[in-house]
mmCIF file of C-alpha atoms in Angstrom:
data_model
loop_
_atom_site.group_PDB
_atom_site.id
_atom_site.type_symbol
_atom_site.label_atom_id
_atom_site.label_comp_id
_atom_site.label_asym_id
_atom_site.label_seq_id
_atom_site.Cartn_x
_atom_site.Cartn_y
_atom_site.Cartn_z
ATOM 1 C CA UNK A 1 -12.026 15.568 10.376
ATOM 2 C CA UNK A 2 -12.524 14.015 6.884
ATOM 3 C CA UNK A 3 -10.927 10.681 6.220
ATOM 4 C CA UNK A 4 -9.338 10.292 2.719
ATOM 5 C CA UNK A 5 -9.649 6.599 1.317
ATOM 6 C CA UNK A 6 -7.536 5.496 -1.206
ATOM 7 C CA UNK A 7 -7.742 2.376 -3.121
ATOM 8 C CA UNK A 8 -4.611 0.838 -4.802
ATOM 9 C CA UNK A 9 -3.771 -2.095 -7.636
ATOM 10 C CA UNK A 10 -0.433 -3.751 -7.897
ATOM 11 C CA UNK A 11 0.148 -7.787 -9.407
ATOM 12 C CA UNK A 12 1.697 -10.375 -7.096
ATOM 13 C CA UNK A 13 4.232 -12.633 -8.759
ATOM 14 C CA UNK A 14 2.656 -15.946 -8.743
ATOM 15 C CA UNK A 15 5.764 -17.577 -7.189
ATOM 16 C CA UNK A 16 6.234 -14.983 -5.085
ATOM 17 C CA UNK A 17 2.304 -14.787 -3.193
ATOM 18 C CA UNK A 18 3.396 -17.193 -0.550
ATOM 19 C CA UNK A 19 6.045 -15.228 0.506
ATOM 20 C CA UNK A 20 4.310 -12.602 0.290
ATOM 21 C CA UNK A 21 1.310 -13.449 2.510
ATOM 22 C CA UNK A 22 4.076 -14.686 5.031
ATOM 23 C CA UNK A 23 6.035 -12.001 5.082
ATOM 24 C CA UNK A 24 2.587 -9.365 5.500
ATOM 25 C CA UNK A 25 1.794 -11.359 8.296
ATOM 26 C CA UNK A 26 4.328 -10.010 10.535
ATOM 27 C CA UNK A 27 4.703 -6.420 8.779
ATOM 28 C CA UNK A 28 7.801 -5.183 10.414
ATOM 29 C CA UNK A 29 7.124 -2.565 13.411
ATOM 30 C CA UNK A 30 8.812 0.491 12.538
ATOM 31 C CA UNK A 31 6.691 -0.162 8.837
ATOM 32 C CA UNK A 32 3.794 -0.070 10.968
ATOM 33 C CA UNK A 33 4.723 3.190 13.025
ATOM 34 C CA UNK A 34 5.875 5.352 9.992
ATOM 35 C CA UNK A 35 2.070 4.778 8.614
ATOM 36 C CA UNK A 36 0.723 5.837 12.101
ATOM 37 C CA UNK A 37 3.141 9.095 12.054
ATOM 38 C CA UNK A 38 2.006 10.093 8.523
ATOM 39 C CA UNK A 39 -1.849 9.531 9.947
ATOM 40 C CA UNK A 40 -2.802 6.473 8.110
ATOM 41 C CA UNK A 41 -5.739 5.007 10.343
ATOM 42 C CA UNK A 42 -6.256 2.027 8.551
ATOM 43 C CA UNK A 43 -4.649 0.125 5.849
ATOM 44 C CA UNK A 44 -5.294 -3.555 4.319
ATOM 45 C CA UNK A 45 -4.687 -5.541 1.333
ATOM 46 C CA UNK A 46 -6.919 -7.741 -0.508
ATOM 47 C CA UNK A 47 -5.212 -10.811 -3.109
ATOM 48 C CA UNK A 48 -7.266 -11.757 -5.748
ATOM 49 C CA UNK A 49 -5.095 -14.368 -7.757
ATOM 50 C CA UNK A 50 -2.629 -12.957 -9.171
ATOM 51 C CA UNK A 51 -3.783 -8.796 -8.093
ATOM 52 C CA UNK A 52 -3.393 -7.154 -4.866
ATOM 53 C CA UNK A 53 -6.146 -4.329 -4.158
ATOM 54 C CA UNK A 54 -5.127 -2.237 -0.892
ATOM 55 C CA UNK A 55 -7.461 -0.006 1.018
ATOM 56 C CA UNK A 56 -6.149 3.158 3.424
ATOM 57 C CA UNK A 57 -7.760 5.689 5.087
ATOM 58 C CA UNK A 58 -5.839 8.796 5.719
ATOM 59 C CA UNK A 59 -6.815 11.319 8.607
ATOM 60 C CA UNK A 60 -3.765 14.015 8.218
ATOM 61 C CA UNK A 61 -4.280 17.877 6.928
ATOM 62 C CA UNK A 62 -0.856 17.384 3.959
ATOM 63 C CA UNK A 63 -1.630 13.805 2.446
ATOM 64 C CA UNK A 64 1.841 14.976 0.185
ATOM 65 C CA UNK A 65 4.273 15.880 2.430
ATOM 66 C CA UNK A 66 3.294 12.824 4.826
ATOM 67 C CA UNK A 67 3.036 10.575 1.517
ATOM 68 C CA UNK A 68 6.925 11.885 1.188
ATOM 69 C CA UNK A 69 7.601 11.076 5.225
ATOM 70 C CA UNK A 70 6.879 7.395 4.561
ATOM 71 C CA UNK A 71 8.645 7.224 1.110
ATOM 72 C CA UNK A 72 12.013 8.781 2.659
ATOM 73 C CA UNK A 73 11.751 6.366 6.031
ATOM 74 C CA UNK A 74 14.770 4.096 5.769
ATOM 75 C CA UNK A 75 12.800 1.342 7.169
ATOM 76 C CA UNK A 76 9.816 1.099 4.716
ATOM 77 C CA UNK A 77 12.803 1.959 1.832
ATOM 78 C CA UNK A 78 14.309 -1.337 3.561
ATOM 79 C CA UNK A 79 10.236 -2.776 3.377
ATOM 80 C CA UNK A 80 9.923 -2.033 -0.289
ATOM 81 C CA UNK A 81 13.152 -3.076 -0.992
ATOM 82 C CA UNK A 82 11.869 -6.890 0.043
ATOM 83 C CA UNK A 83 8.648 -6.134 -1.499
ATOM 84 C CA UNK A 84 8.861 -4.708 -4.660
ATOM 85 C CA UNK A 85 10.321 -7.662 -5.996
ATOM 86 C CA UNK A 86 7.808 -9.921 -5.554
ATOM 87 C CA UNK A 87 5.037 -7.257 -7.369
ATOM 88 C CA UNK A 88 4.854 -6.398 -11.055
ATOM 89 C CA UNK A 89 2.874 -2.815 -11.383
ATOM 90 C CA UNK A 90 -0.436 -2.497 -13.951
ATOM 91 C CA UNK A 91 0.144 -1.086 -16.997
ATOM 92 C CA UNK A 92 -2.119 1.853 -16.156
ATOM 93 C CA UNK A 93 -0.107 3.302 -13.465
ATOM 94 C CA UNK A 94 1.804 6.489 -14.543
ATOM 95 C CA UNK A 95 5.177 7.445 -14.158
ATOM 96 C CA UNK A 96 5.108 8.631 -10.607
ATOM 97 C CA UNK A 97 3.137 5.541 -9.250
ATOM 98 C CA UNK A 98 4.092 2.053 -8.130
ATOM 99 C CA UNK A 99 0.979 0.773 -7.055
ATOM 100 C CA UNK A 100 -1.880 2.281 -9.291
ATOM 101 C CA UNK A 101 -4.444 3.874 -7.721
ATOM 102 C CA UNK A 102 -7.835 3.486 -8.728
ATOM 103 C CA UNK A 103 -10.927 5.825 -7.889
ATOM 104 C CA UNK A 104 -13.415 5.002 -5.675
ATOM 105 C CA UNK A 105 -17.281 4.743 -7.208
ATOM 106 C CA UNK A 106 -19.434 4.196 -3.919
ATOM 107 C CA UNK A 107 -18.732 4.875 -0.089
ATOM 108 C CA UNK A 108 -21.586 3.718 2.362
ATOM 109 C CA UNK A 109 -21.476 5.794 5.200
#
């Protein structure tokens, strides 16, 4: 099975990052079971002032269609709706994208 990892940029409101920190400490369970479902293995999120960076690794066969599963899961549309808020995308990120995602230059394995 090859893992798919996918890196991700996004800025944090700066009156909004302790909130936000408090509220990602207790990530709301059916958030956490949609990612299982659409085979996410592993998922954090870095702050760096004002910039998140995420990290996920993705173990499914149809990263789309279980990319779509988690988008159309009224409890993560609920999760982003408390979320999105508090973030203000990069201006690279193209039309389709909320958080940007950025390529990855070097994997040890």
């Amino acid at each position: 099975m090859e893992i798919k990892r996918i890196g991700s940029v996004i800025g944090v409101k700066p009156d909004q990052i302790a909130e936000y920190e408090r509220i990602h400490a207790e990530v709301w369970p059916g958030v956490l079971a949609t990612l299982k479902r659409a085979n996410v293995t592993k998922f954090s999120i870095f702050r760096h002032e004002n910039m998140l960076f995420s990290y996920m690794e993705y173990s499914g066969t149809d990263y789309e269609a279980d990319m779509a599963m988690i988008a159309a899961d009224p409890i993560t549309q609920d999760w982003w709706k408390v979320t999105a808020p508090m973030q203000n995308p990069v201006p690279q990120k193209s039309e389709n994208e909320w958080w940007h995602e950025i390529p990855e230059v070097f994997h040890l394995t």
